[in-house]
Amino acid sequence: MANIKDIFVLIKQVPDQGAKAGINPDGTIDRAKAKRMLNPFDRYALQAALHMKKKYGGNVTAITMGPPLAVEILLEALEHGVDMCYLLTDKRLAASDTLATAYALHKVIKHAGHFDLIFCGLQTTDGDTAQVGPQIAERLNLSQATYCEDFKIEENKVIAKRVVEGGYEWIKMEPPALITVANSYHPLEYKSLRGARMVQQLLRNESEKAKYIKTINLDDISADPLKCGLKGSPTIVARTDKVSEIGGNCKIYQGAPVEKMVHELIVSTNVSEFLKT
Amino acid sequence: MNNETKTLKEIITPSNKEVIVIAEQLNNDVRPVTVELLGAGRDLANKLGGKLSCVLLGYELKSLPEKLISYGADIVYVADDPVLKNYQTLPYRRVIVDFLSGFPLPPHIVLLGSTTTGRDLAPRIAAHFETGLTADCTELDIGPYEHTSKGDPEKLGLYPGCLYAIRPSFGESLKARILGPWKNPQMASVRPGIMVPLQPDNNRKGEIKKIPVSLKPEDYKIELIEIVHEVSKSVNLSEADVIVSGGFGIGKPEGFEIMKELASCFENSAVGASRKIVDIGWVPYQHQVGQTGKTVRPKVYIACGISGAIQHRVGMSKSGLIIAINKDPDAPIFKFAHHGIVGDLYQIIPELIKEFKLNKAKEVRSLV
């Protein structure tokens, strides 16, 4: 059997951009008011970690960094069958860019002990960078496979299928390794009944909850505060602009019977002629 | 006194003013994103008064360095070695890290494509040098920056010659200018299909320099077993003349069938999808158009039930003719489509199919 038993999965709470709440008129997000959700890309990473556990046994540890409210996604992860969680929360982490985030998370990983595999989502919906995973792999000197949609363990090596432009590739790597999971992987399954029951109990019992969700700060993980947050971030958002609307001369067909509108559109666009050009 | 406190001290972060593009090659040709980056990089280098160079890794690269010069590079640094034949994270990382460490003064800017390769490699290099990296840019520029933030007093100052890395942000409607002038190289990855390459000029002169390849045992921890090139007929979005795309407005996964039927009215057509319906699992990822999917430029793009968020728009706005169908007259897509029908797509699409089929029949008859 495989010796790959200790699985970490990195997840993040993001604003739900589909919901209207907390979206300022200028398009920025008021994170305190916005609806919160587990980053949709992380659902694939979580499923990958749980698949590993189901197939090869072992333990899954979920790790997140964020405000205290981010505990919500850890409870969600426990409902899905994760064994243990870490929440890194510290005001000194505010305004971290990807480099500072990866620094802080790699310190949590070192603090959390032995691991064979780390799963991450491909990217987050609020940052869209896909950088934190590989930046952590660099800090920890790990093998990495990004854009993975399938993997298996053979003779204690990880065989991963990477989706690349125009096809895919299979790579074989030695653990410890970090994998970012493509959204062509299996969607997250339903919560387990056992997990859901356990979370119900944890919600009634703070000391029990603290056994499953370890809340830690920068001092607990011996992180250098100068490498975190605003101070540790080499990039800043210098300004944001509303995207100027291009075009603006769309010919609109509205209010008439469907047949009439469609016919007018066809005549006006003359698609078949257009395709010959 | 007052005047003095208002004037920010000019701070110049040491660099050799060089702009470096990290090339991607496949099957003995450079990937399109590389020549696009050279087009963008040429402009940045001219503004900085520095050189534009390109790092090319691979095996049996033959005349590729000359090609990169014809597209605007002043210097091409070449690492030609069997181990570099195909992209692999750790060997490529090693060669580039060693190469960038070799400059007495660091390069000013390093650019990569936002491809599966660039997004795999760029964060490793940036983390190694602990420098800033902006992902997936759609515009680049050079300009000054005044840092006045009180939260960060030691960085106060006026920084000339910053890389403005500009990218869509917060989903819908913003673009963010991200910069990091405190450390060089300033790094960015750039979305394919956006920057404009220069016209190749075979008379351009440039230098070709070899760079060393010295890998360590730990760089062989990952083994490439197999590369499979898939040419899927059903999802050849990049080469289709007509793309019919569905968004959340189709309401249910079965709605995708009617998109396929509409697409089948045209030769060389394909079916696309917005990220939202890919994320919720209605449609496989291979169909996704937009920021995290494919960038497409068909002759005709028919968007059905797609609101037109910036992530989608950046993937298709260069299409020849954009037709939008949406029941919400205020949907952003009507701001950049060429023709838009407001209404229920389940009434409109069958009517479109009828009309297109009728037109086709007429054409056939006229030929007889």
Short mmCIF file of N, CA and C in Angstrom, two decimals, chain B residues 126-268:
data_model
loop_
_atom_site.label_atom_id
_atom_site.label_comp_id
_atom_site.label_asym_id
_atom_site.label_seq_id
_atom_site.Cartn_x
_atom_site.Cartn_y
_atom_site.Cartn_z
N ALA B 126 9.41 34.03 -9.11
CA ALA B 126 9.12 35.21 -8.28
C ALA B 126 9.34 34.90 -6.81
N ALA B 127 8.89 33.71 -6.37
CA ALA B 127 9.07 33.36 -4.96
C ALA B 127 10.54 33.17 -4.64
N HIS B 128 11.30 32.63 -5.58
CA HIS B 128 12.73 32.45 -5.34
C HIS B 128 13.41 33.79 -5.09
N PHE B 129 13.08 34.78 -5.92
CA PHE B 129 13.72 36.09 -5.77
C PHE B 129 12.95 37.00 -4.79
N GLU B 130 11.85 36.49 -4.26
CA GLU B 130 10.99 37.28 -3.37
C GLU B 130 10.66 38.63 -4.00
N THR B 131 10.24 38.56 -5.25
CA THR B 131 9.87 39.78 -5.95
C THR B 131 8.41 39.70 -6.39
N GLY B 132 7.87 40.86 -6.80
CA GLY B 132 6.45 40.93 -7.14
C GLY B 132 6.13 40.32 -8.48
N LEU B 133 4.96 39.71 -8.57
CA LEU B 133 4.51 39.09 -9.81
C LEU B 133 3.02 39.36 -9.95
N THR B 134 2.64 39.92 -11.09
CA THR B 134 1.23 40.17 -11.35
C THR B 134 0.76 39.20 -12.41
N ALA B 135 -0.35 38.52 -12.13
CA ALA B 135 -0.83 37.46 -13.00
C ALA B 135 -1.74 37.99 -14.09
N ASP B 136 -1.62 37.39 -15.28
CA ASP B 136 -2.69 37.47 -16.25
C ASP B 136 -3.01 38.90 -16.69
N CYS B 137 -1.95 39.65 -17.02
CA CYS B 137 -2.15 41.06 -17.38
C CYS B 137 -2.74 41.18 -18.78
N THR B 138 -3.47 42.26 -18.98
CA THR B 138 -4.02 42.54 -20.30
C THR B 138 -3.43 43.82 -20.90
N GLU B 139 -2.76 44.62 -20.08
CA GLU B 139 -2.06 45.82 -20.56
C GLU B 139 -0.79 45.97 -19.75
N LEU B 140 0.24 46.53 -20.39
CA LEU B 140 1.48 46.84 -19.67
C LEU B 140 1.90 48.25 -20.05
N ASP B 141 2.54 48.94 -19.11
CA ASP B 141 3.05 50.26 -19.43
C ASP B 141 4.17 50.60 -18.44
N ILE B 142 4.83 51.71 -18.72
CA ILE B 142 5.89 52.20 -17.83
C ILE B 142 5.48 53.59 -17.37
N GLY B 143 5.70 53.87 -16.09
CA GLY B 143 5.37 55.21 -15.61
C GLY B 143 5.86 55.40 -14.20
N PRO B 144 5.70 56.61 -13.67
CA PRO B 144 6.16 56.87 -12.31
C PRO B 144 5.10 56.47 -11.29
N TYR B 145 5.51 56.38 -10.06
CA TYR B 145 4.57 56.08 -8.97
C TYR B 145 4.99 56.81 -7.71
N GLU B 146 4.04 57.50 -7.12
CA GLU B 146 4.29 58.18 -5.84
C GLU B 146 3.70 57.34 -4.73
N HIS B 147 4.55 56.85 -3.85
CA HIS B 147 4.03 56.06 -2.74
C HIS B 147 3.88 56.96 -1.52
N THR B 148 2.65 57.18 -1.13
CA THR B 148 2.38 58.10 -0.02
C THR B 148 1.71 57.41 1.15
N SER B 149 1.56 56.09 1.05
CA SER B 149 0.81 55.37 2.09
C SER B 149 1.50 55.47 3.44
N LYS B 150 0.73 55.90 4.45
CA LYS B 150 1.31 56.05 5.78
C LYS B 150 1.52 54.70 6.45
N GLY B 151 0.81 53.69 5.99
CA GLY B 151 0.94 52.37 6.59
C GLY B 151 2.32 51.77 6.35
N ASP B 152 3.06 52.38 5.48
CA ASP B 152 4.28 51.77 5.01
C ASP B 152 5.36 52.84 4.85
N PRO B 153 5.71 53.56 5.97
CA PRO B 153 6.50 54.79 5.83
C PRO B 153 7.87 54.57 5.19
N GLU B 154 8.47 53.40 5.36
CA GLU B 154 9.83 53.23 4.83
C GLU B 154 9.85 53.13 3.30
N LYS B 155 8.68 52.96 2.70
CA LYS B 155 8.64 52.87 1.25
C LYS B 155 8.28 54.21 0.60
N LEU B 156 7.99 55.25 1.41
CA LEU B 156 7.60 56.55 0.86
C LEU B 156 8.60 57.03 -0.18
N GLY B 157 8.08 57.53 -1.29
CA GLY B 157 8.99 58.07 -2.29
C GLY B 157 8.36 58.12 -3.66
N LEU B 158 9.11 58.73 -4.59
CA LEU B 158 8.67 58.79 -5.98
C LEU B 158 9.52 57.80 -6.77
N TYR B 159 8.85 56.85 -7.38
CA TYR B 159 9.56 55.81 -8.12
C TYR B 159 9.36 56.01 -9.61
N PRO B 160 10.41 56.33 -10.36
CA PRO B 160 10.25 56.45 -11.80
C PRO B 160 10.36 55.07 -12.46
N GLY B 161 9.88 54.96 -13.68
CA GLY B 161 10.11 53.74 -14.46
C GLY B 161 9.51 52.47 -13.90
N CYS B 162 8.32 52.59 -13.30
CA CYS B 162 7.68 51.38 -12.76
C CYS B 162 6.97 50.62 -13.87
N LEU B 163 6.93 49.31 -13.72
CA LEU B 163 6.08 48.51 -14.60
C LEU B 163 4.64 48.66 -14.11
N TYR B 164 3.77 49.16 -15.00
CA TYR B 164 2.34 49.14 -14.69
C TYR B 164 1.80 47.82 -15.23
N ALA B 165 1.43 46.94 -14.34
CA ALA B 165 0.85 45.66 -14.75
C ALA B 165 -0.65 45.78 -14.55
N ILE B 166 -1.37 45.77 -15.65
CA ILE B 166 -2.80 46.08 -15.59
C ILE B 166 -3.61 44.84 -15.93
N ARG B 167 -4.58 44.57 -15.08
CA ARG B 167 -5.37 43.34 -15.27
C ARG B 167 -6.80 43.56 -14.79
N PRO B 168 -7.73 42.80 -15.35
CA PRO B 168 -9.10 42.86 -14.86
C PRO B 168 -9.13 42.36 -13.41
N SER B 169 -10.03 42.92 -12.63
CA SER B 169 -10.02 42.57 -11.23
C SER B 169 -11.44 42.60 -10.66
N PHE B 170 -11.61 41.96 -9.54
CA PHE B 170 -12.91 41.90 -8.88
C PHE B 170 -14.04 41.59 -9.85
N GLY B 171 -13.80 40.60 -10.64
CA GLY B 171 -14.86 40.08 -11.48
C GLY B 171 -15.35 41.02 -12.55
N GLU B 172 -16.33 41.80 -12.22
CA GLU B 172 -17.14 42.40 -13.26
C GLU B 172 -16.50 43.56 -14.01
N SER B 173 -16.07 44.57 -13.29
CA SER B 173 -16.02 45.84 -13.98
C SER B 173 -14.76 46.66 -13.73
N LEU B 174 -13.80 46.11 -13.05
CA LEU B 174 -12.64 46.94 -12.72
C LEU B 174 -11.41 46.45 -13.43
N LYS B 175 -10.51 47.40 -13.70
CA LYS B 175 -9.17 46.93 -14.01
C LYS B 175 -8.22 47.56 -13.00
N ALA B 176 -7.29 46.75 -12.55
CA ALA B 176 -6.40 47.19 -11.49
C ALA B 176 -5.02 47.43 -12.06
N ARG B 177 -4.39 48.53 -11.62
CA ARG B 177 -2.99 48.76 -11.97
C ARG B 177 -2.16 48.31 -10.79
N ILE B 178 -1.38 47.26 -11.02
CA ILE B 178 -0.62 46.67 -9.93
C ILE B 178 0.85 46.95 -10.17
N LEU B 179 1.55 47.40 -9.14
CA LEU B 179 2.98 47.60 -9.34
C LEU B 179 3.79 47.28 -8.10
N GLY B 180 5.06 47.08 -8.33
CA GLY B 180 5.95 46.71 -7.25
C GLY B 180 7.34 47.22 -7.53
N PRO B 181 7.54 48.53 -7.40
CA PRO B 181 8.82 49.13 -7.81
C PRO B 181 9.93 48.99 -6.79
N TRP B 182 9.66 48.30 -5.68
CA TRP B 182 10.67 48.25 -4.62
C TRP B 182 11.75 47.23 -4.89
N LYS B 183 11.47 46.35 -5.81
CA LYS B 183 12.45 45.31 -6.07
C LYS B 183 12.42 44.94 -7.54
N ASN B 184 13.56 44.70 -8.13
CA ASN B 184 13.65 44.24 -9.51
C ASN B 184 14.20 42.82 -9.53
N PRO B 185 13.84 42.00 -10.53
CA PRO B 185 12.93 42.33 -11.61
C PRO B 185 11.48 42.44 -11.14
N GLN B 186 10.73 43.33 -11.80
CA GLN B 186 9.29 43.39 -11.62
C GLN B 186 8.71 42.40 -12.63
N MET B 187 7.87 41.51 -12.13
CA MET B 187 7.44 40.41 -13.00
C MET B 187 5.95 40.47 -13.31
N ALA B 188 5.60 39.98 -14.51
CA ALA B 188 4.19 39.88 -14.87
C ALA B 188 4.00 38.71 -15.81
N SER B 189 2.85 38.07 -15.71
CA SER B 189 2.46 37.13 -16.75
C SER B 189 1.34 37.78 -17.55
N VAL B 190 1.34 37.52 -18.85
CA VAL B 190 0.47 38.25 -19.77
C VAL B 190 -0.41 37.27 -20.53
N ARG B 191 -1.67 37.60 -20.59
CA ARG B 191 -2.63 36.71 -21.23
C ARG B 191 -2.34 36.57 -22.73
N PRO B 192 -2.40 35.35 -23.24
CA PRO B 192 -2.17 35.16 -24.68
C PRO B 192 -3.28 35.81 -25.50
N GLY B 193 -2.92 36.19 -26.72
CA GLY B 193 -3.92 36.69 -27.66
C GLY B 193 -4.27 38.16 -27.49
N ILE B 194 -3.57 38.87 -26.63
CA ILE B 194 -3.93 40.27 -26.37
C ILE B 194 -2.90 41.25 -26.93
N MET B 195 -1.63 41.02 -26.63
CA MET B 195 -0.59 41.95 -27.08
C MET B 195 -0.36 41.77 -28.59
N VAL B 196 0.11 42.83 -29.20
CA VAL B 196 0.27 42.78 -30.66
C VAL B 196 1.74 42.60 -31.01
N PRO B 197 2.08 41.54 -31.77
CA PRO B 197 3.48 41.34 -32.15
C PRO B 197 3.92 42.40 -33.16
N LEU B 198 5.23 42.64 -33.23
CA LEU B 198 5.77 43.50 -34.28
C LEU B 198 5.76 42.72 -35.60
N GLN B 199 5.83 43.45 -36.72
CA GLN B 199 6.03 42.77 -37.99
C GLN B 199 7.45 42.19 -37.97
N PRO B 200 7.61 40.91 -38.30
CA PRO B 200 8.97 40.36 -38.27
C PRO B 200 9.85 41.05 -39.33
N ASP B 201 11.08 41.34 -38.92
CA ASP B 201 12.00 42.02 -39.82
C ASP B 201 13.32 41.25 -39.80
N ASN B 202 13.61 40.55 -40.91
CA ASN B 202 14.80 39.69 -40.95
C ASN B 202 16.10 40.48 -41.00
N ASN B 203 15.99 41.79 -41.21
CA ASN B 203 17.20 42.62 -41.22
C ASN B 203 17.56 43.13 -39.84
N ARG B 204 16.70 42.90 -38.87
CA ARG B 204 17.02 43.36 -37.52
C ARG B 204 18.28 42.65 -37.02
N LYS B 205 19.10 43.41 -36.30
CA LYS B 205 20.34 42.82 -35.76
C LYS B 205 20.16 42.55 -34.27
N GLY B 206 20.73 41.45 -33.83
CA GLY B 206 20.67 41.15 -32.41
C GLY B 206 21.79 40.20 -32.05
N GLU B 207 21.99 40.04 -30.76
CA GLU B 207 23.05 39.14 -30.28
C GLU B 207 22.44 37.83 -29.83
N ILE B 208 23.15 36.74 -30.04
CA ILE B 208 22.71 35.45 -29.50
C ILE B 208 23.78 34.98 -28.52
N LYS B 209 23.39 34.73 -27.28
CA LYS B 209 24.36 34.31 -26.26
C LYS B 209 23.91 32.99 -25.65
N LYS B 210 24.87 32.10 -25.48
CA LYS B 210 24.55 30.82 -24.83
C LYS B 210 24.54 31.00 -23.32
N ILE B 211 23.60 30.33 -22.65
CA ILE B 211 23.65 30.35 -21.18
C ILE B 211 23.83 28.93 -20.68
N PRO B 212 24.50 28.79 -19.54
CA PRO B 212 24.83 27.44 -19.07
C PRO B 212 23.62 26.69 -18.51
N VAL B 213 23.69 25.37 -18.61
CA VAL B 213 22.68 24.50 -18.03
C VAL B 213 23.40 23.63 -17.02
N SER B 214 23.20 23.88 -15.73
CA SER B 214 23.80 22.98 -14.75
C SER B 214 22.76 22.61 -13.70
N LEU B 215 22.19 21.44 -13.94
CA LEU B 215 21.11 20.98 -13.07
C LEU B 215 21.66 20.25 -11.85
N LYS B 216 20.87 20.25 -10.80
CA LYS B 216 21.24 19.53 -9.58
C LYS B 216 20.39 18.27 -9.49
N PRO B 217 20.84 17.29 -8.69
CA PRO B 217 20.07 16.02 -8.60
C PRO B 217 18.60 16.27 -8.27
N GLU B 218 18.32 17.25 -7.41
CA GLU B 218 16.92 17.46 -7.01
C GLU B 218 16.04 18.00 -8.15
N ASP B 219 16.67 18.44 -9.24
CA ASP B 219 15.88 18.93 -10.36
C ASP B 219 15.28 17.80 -11.20
N TYR B 220 15.64 16.57 -10.86
CA TYR B 220 15.12 15.43 -11.61
C TYR B 220 14.01 14.71 -10.84
N LYS B 221 13.42 15.39 -9.84
CA LYS B 221 12.41 14.75 -9.01
C LYS B 221 11.11 14.51 -9.77
N ILE B 222 10.94 15.24 -10.86
CA ILE B 222 9.73 15.09 -11.66
C ILE B 222 10.11 14.54 -13.02
N GLU B 223 9.39 13.51 -13.42
CA GLU B 223 9.71 12.87 -14.70
C GLU B 223 8.51 13.05 -15.63
N LEU B 224 8.79 13.50 -16.84
CA LEU B 224 7.72 13.63 -17.83
C LEU B 224 7.54 12.28 -18.50
N ILE B 225 6.36 11.69 -18.36
CA ILE B 225 6.16 10.35 -18.89
C ILE B 225 5.64 10.40 -20.33
N GLU B 226 4.67 11.28 -20.55
CA GLU B 226 3.98 11.24 -21.84
C GLU B 226 3.33 12.60 -22.12
N ILE B 227 3.42 13.03 -23.38
CA ILE B 227 2.68 14.22 -23.79
C ILE B 227 1.68 13.80 -24.84
N VAL B 228 0.44 14.17 -24.68
CA VAL B 228 -0.58 13.79 -25.65
C VAL B 228 -1.19 15.05 -26.24
N HIS B 229 -1.11 15.17 -27.56
CA HIS B 229 -1.76 16.30 -28.23
C HIS B 229 -3.12 15.84 -28.71
N GLU B 230 -4.11 16.53 -28.25
CA GLU B 230 -5.47 16.13 -28.56
C GLU B 230 -6.06 17.12 -29.54
N VAL B 231 -6.52 16.64 -30.65
CA VAL B 231 -7.27 17.54 -31.51
C VAL B 231 -8.71 17.05 -31.47
N SER B 232 -9.45 17.66 -30.59
CA SER B 232 -10.83 17.24 -30.44
C SER B 232 -11.68 17.99 -31.45
N LYS B 233 -12.42 17.27 -32.24
CA LYS B 233 -13.22 17.90 -33.27
C LYS B 233 -14.38 18.69 -32.67
N SER B 234 -14.94 18.13 -31.60
CA SER B 234 -16.13 18.76 -31.05
C SER B 234 -15.81 20.07 -30.33
N VAL B 235 -14.64 20.21 -29.79
CA VAL B 235 -14.33 21.40 -29.01
C VAL B 235 -13.09 22.08 -29.57
N ASN B 236 -13.12 22.41 -30.85
CA ASN B 236 -11.98 23.14 -31.36
C ASN B 236 -12.29 24.63 -31.41
N LEU B 237 -12.35 25.20 -30.21
CA LEU B 237 -12.81 26.59 -30.10
C LEU B 237 -11.88 27.56 -30.82
N SER B 238 -10.58 27.31 -30.72
CA SER B 238 -9.66 28.32 -31.24
C SER B 238 -9.73 28.45 -32.76
N GLU B 239 -10.16 27.41 -33.44
CA GLU B 239 -10.15 27.47 -34.90
C GLU B 239 -11.53 27.56 -35.54
N ALA B 240 -12.58 27.60 -34.71
CA ALA B 240 -13.93 27.62 -35.28
C ALA B 240 -14.24 28.97 -35.92
N ASP B 241 -15.03 28.95 -37.00
CA ASP B 241 -15.50 30.19 -37.62
C ASP B 241 -16.70 30.75 -36.87
N VAL B 242 -17.50 29.83 -36.34
CA VAL B 242 -18.70 30.25 -35.61
C VAL B 242 -18.69 29.58 -34.25
N ILE B 243 -18.91 30.38 -33.20
CA ILE B 243 -19.04 29.79 -31.86
C ILE B 243 -20.38 30.21 -31.28
N VAL B 244 -21.11 29.21 -30.82
CA VAL B 244 -22.35 29.48 -30.09
C VAL B 244 -22.06 29.17 -28.63
N SER B 245 -22.23 30.18 -27.77
CA SER B 245 -21.85 30.00 -26.37
C SER B 245 -23.05 30.17 -25.46
N GLY B 246 -23.07 29.36 -24.42
CA GLY B 246 -24.15 29.45 -23.43
C GLY B 246 -23.65 29.92 -22.09
N GLY B 247 -24.50 30.67 -21.39
CA GLY B 247 -24.18 31.13 -20.04
C GLY B 247 -25.23 30.67 -19.06
N PHE B 248 -25.20 31.26 -17.88
CA PHE B 248 -26.10 30.85 -16.80
C PHE B 248 -27.57 31.02 -17.20
N GLY B 249 -27.80 31.94 -18.15
CA GLY B 249 -29.15 32.21 -18.61
C GLY B 249 -29.81 31.03 -19.32
N ILE B 250 -29.03 29.99 -19.65
CA ILE B 250 -29.67 28.83 -20.27
C ILE B 250 -30.47 28.04 -19.23
N GLY B 251 -30.21 28.31 -17.95
CA GLY B 251 -31.09 27.84 -16.88
C GLY B 251 -30.93 26.41 -16.44
N LYS B 252 -30.49 25.54 -17.34
CA LYS B 252 -30.37 24.12 -16.99
C LYS B 252 -29.34 23.47 -17.91
N PRO B 253 -28.70 22.40 -17.44
CA PRO B 253 -27.65 21.76 -18.25
C PRO B 253 -28.16 21.31 -19.61
N GLU B 254 -29.43 20.90 -19.68
CA GLU B 254 -29.97 20.41 -20.95
C GLU B 254 -30.02 21.52 -21.99
N GLY B 255 -30.00 22.76 -21.51
CA GLY B 255 -30.04 23.90 -22.43
C GLY B 255 -28.89 23.89 -23.41
N PHE B 256 -27.86 23.17 -23.07
CA PHE B 256 -26.69 23.13 -23.92
C PHE B 256 -26.98 22.44 -25.26
N GLU B 257 -27.98 21.56 -25.25
CA GLU B 257 -28.31 20.82 -26.47
C GLU B 257 -28.75 21.77 -27.60
N ILE B 258 -29.52 22.77 -27.21
CA ILE B 258 -30.03 23.69 -28.22
C ILE B 258 -28.90 24.55 -28.79
N MET B 259 -27.87 24.80 -27.97
CA MET B 259 -26.69 25.53 -28.46
C MET B 259 -26.02 24.70 -29.55
N LYS B 260 -25.92 23.39 -29.27
CA LYS B 260 -25.26 22.50 -30.23
C LYS B 260 -26.05 22.48 -31.54
N GLU B 261 -27.36 22.49 -31.41
CA GLU B 261 -28.19 22.45 -32.61
C GLU B 261 -27.99 23.73 -33.43
N LEU B 262 -27.94 24.86 -32.74
CA LEU B 262 -27.71 26.12 -33.44
C LEU B 262 -26.33 26.11 -34.11
N ALA B 263 -25.33 25.61 -33.38
CA ALA B 263 -23.98 25.56 -33.94
C ALA B 263 -23.94 24.67 -35.18
N SER B 264 -24.74 23.61 -35.16
CA SER B 264 -24.69 22.65 -36.27
C SER B 264 -25.25 23.24 -37.57
N CYS B 265 -25.86 24.43 -37.49
CA CYS B 265 -26.31 25.10 -38.72
C CYS B 265 -25.12 25.61 -39.54
N PHE B 266 -23.94 25.64 -38.95
CA PHE B 266 -22.77 26.21 -39.63
C PHE B 266 -21.68 25.17 -39.77
N GLU B 267 -20.92 25.31 -40.83
CA GLU B 267 -19.73 24.46 -40.94
C GLU B 267 -18.65 25.04 -40.04
N ASN B 268 -17.74 24.22 -39.62
CA ASN B 268 -16.63 24.65 -38.77
C ASN B 268 -17.11 25.50 -37.57
#
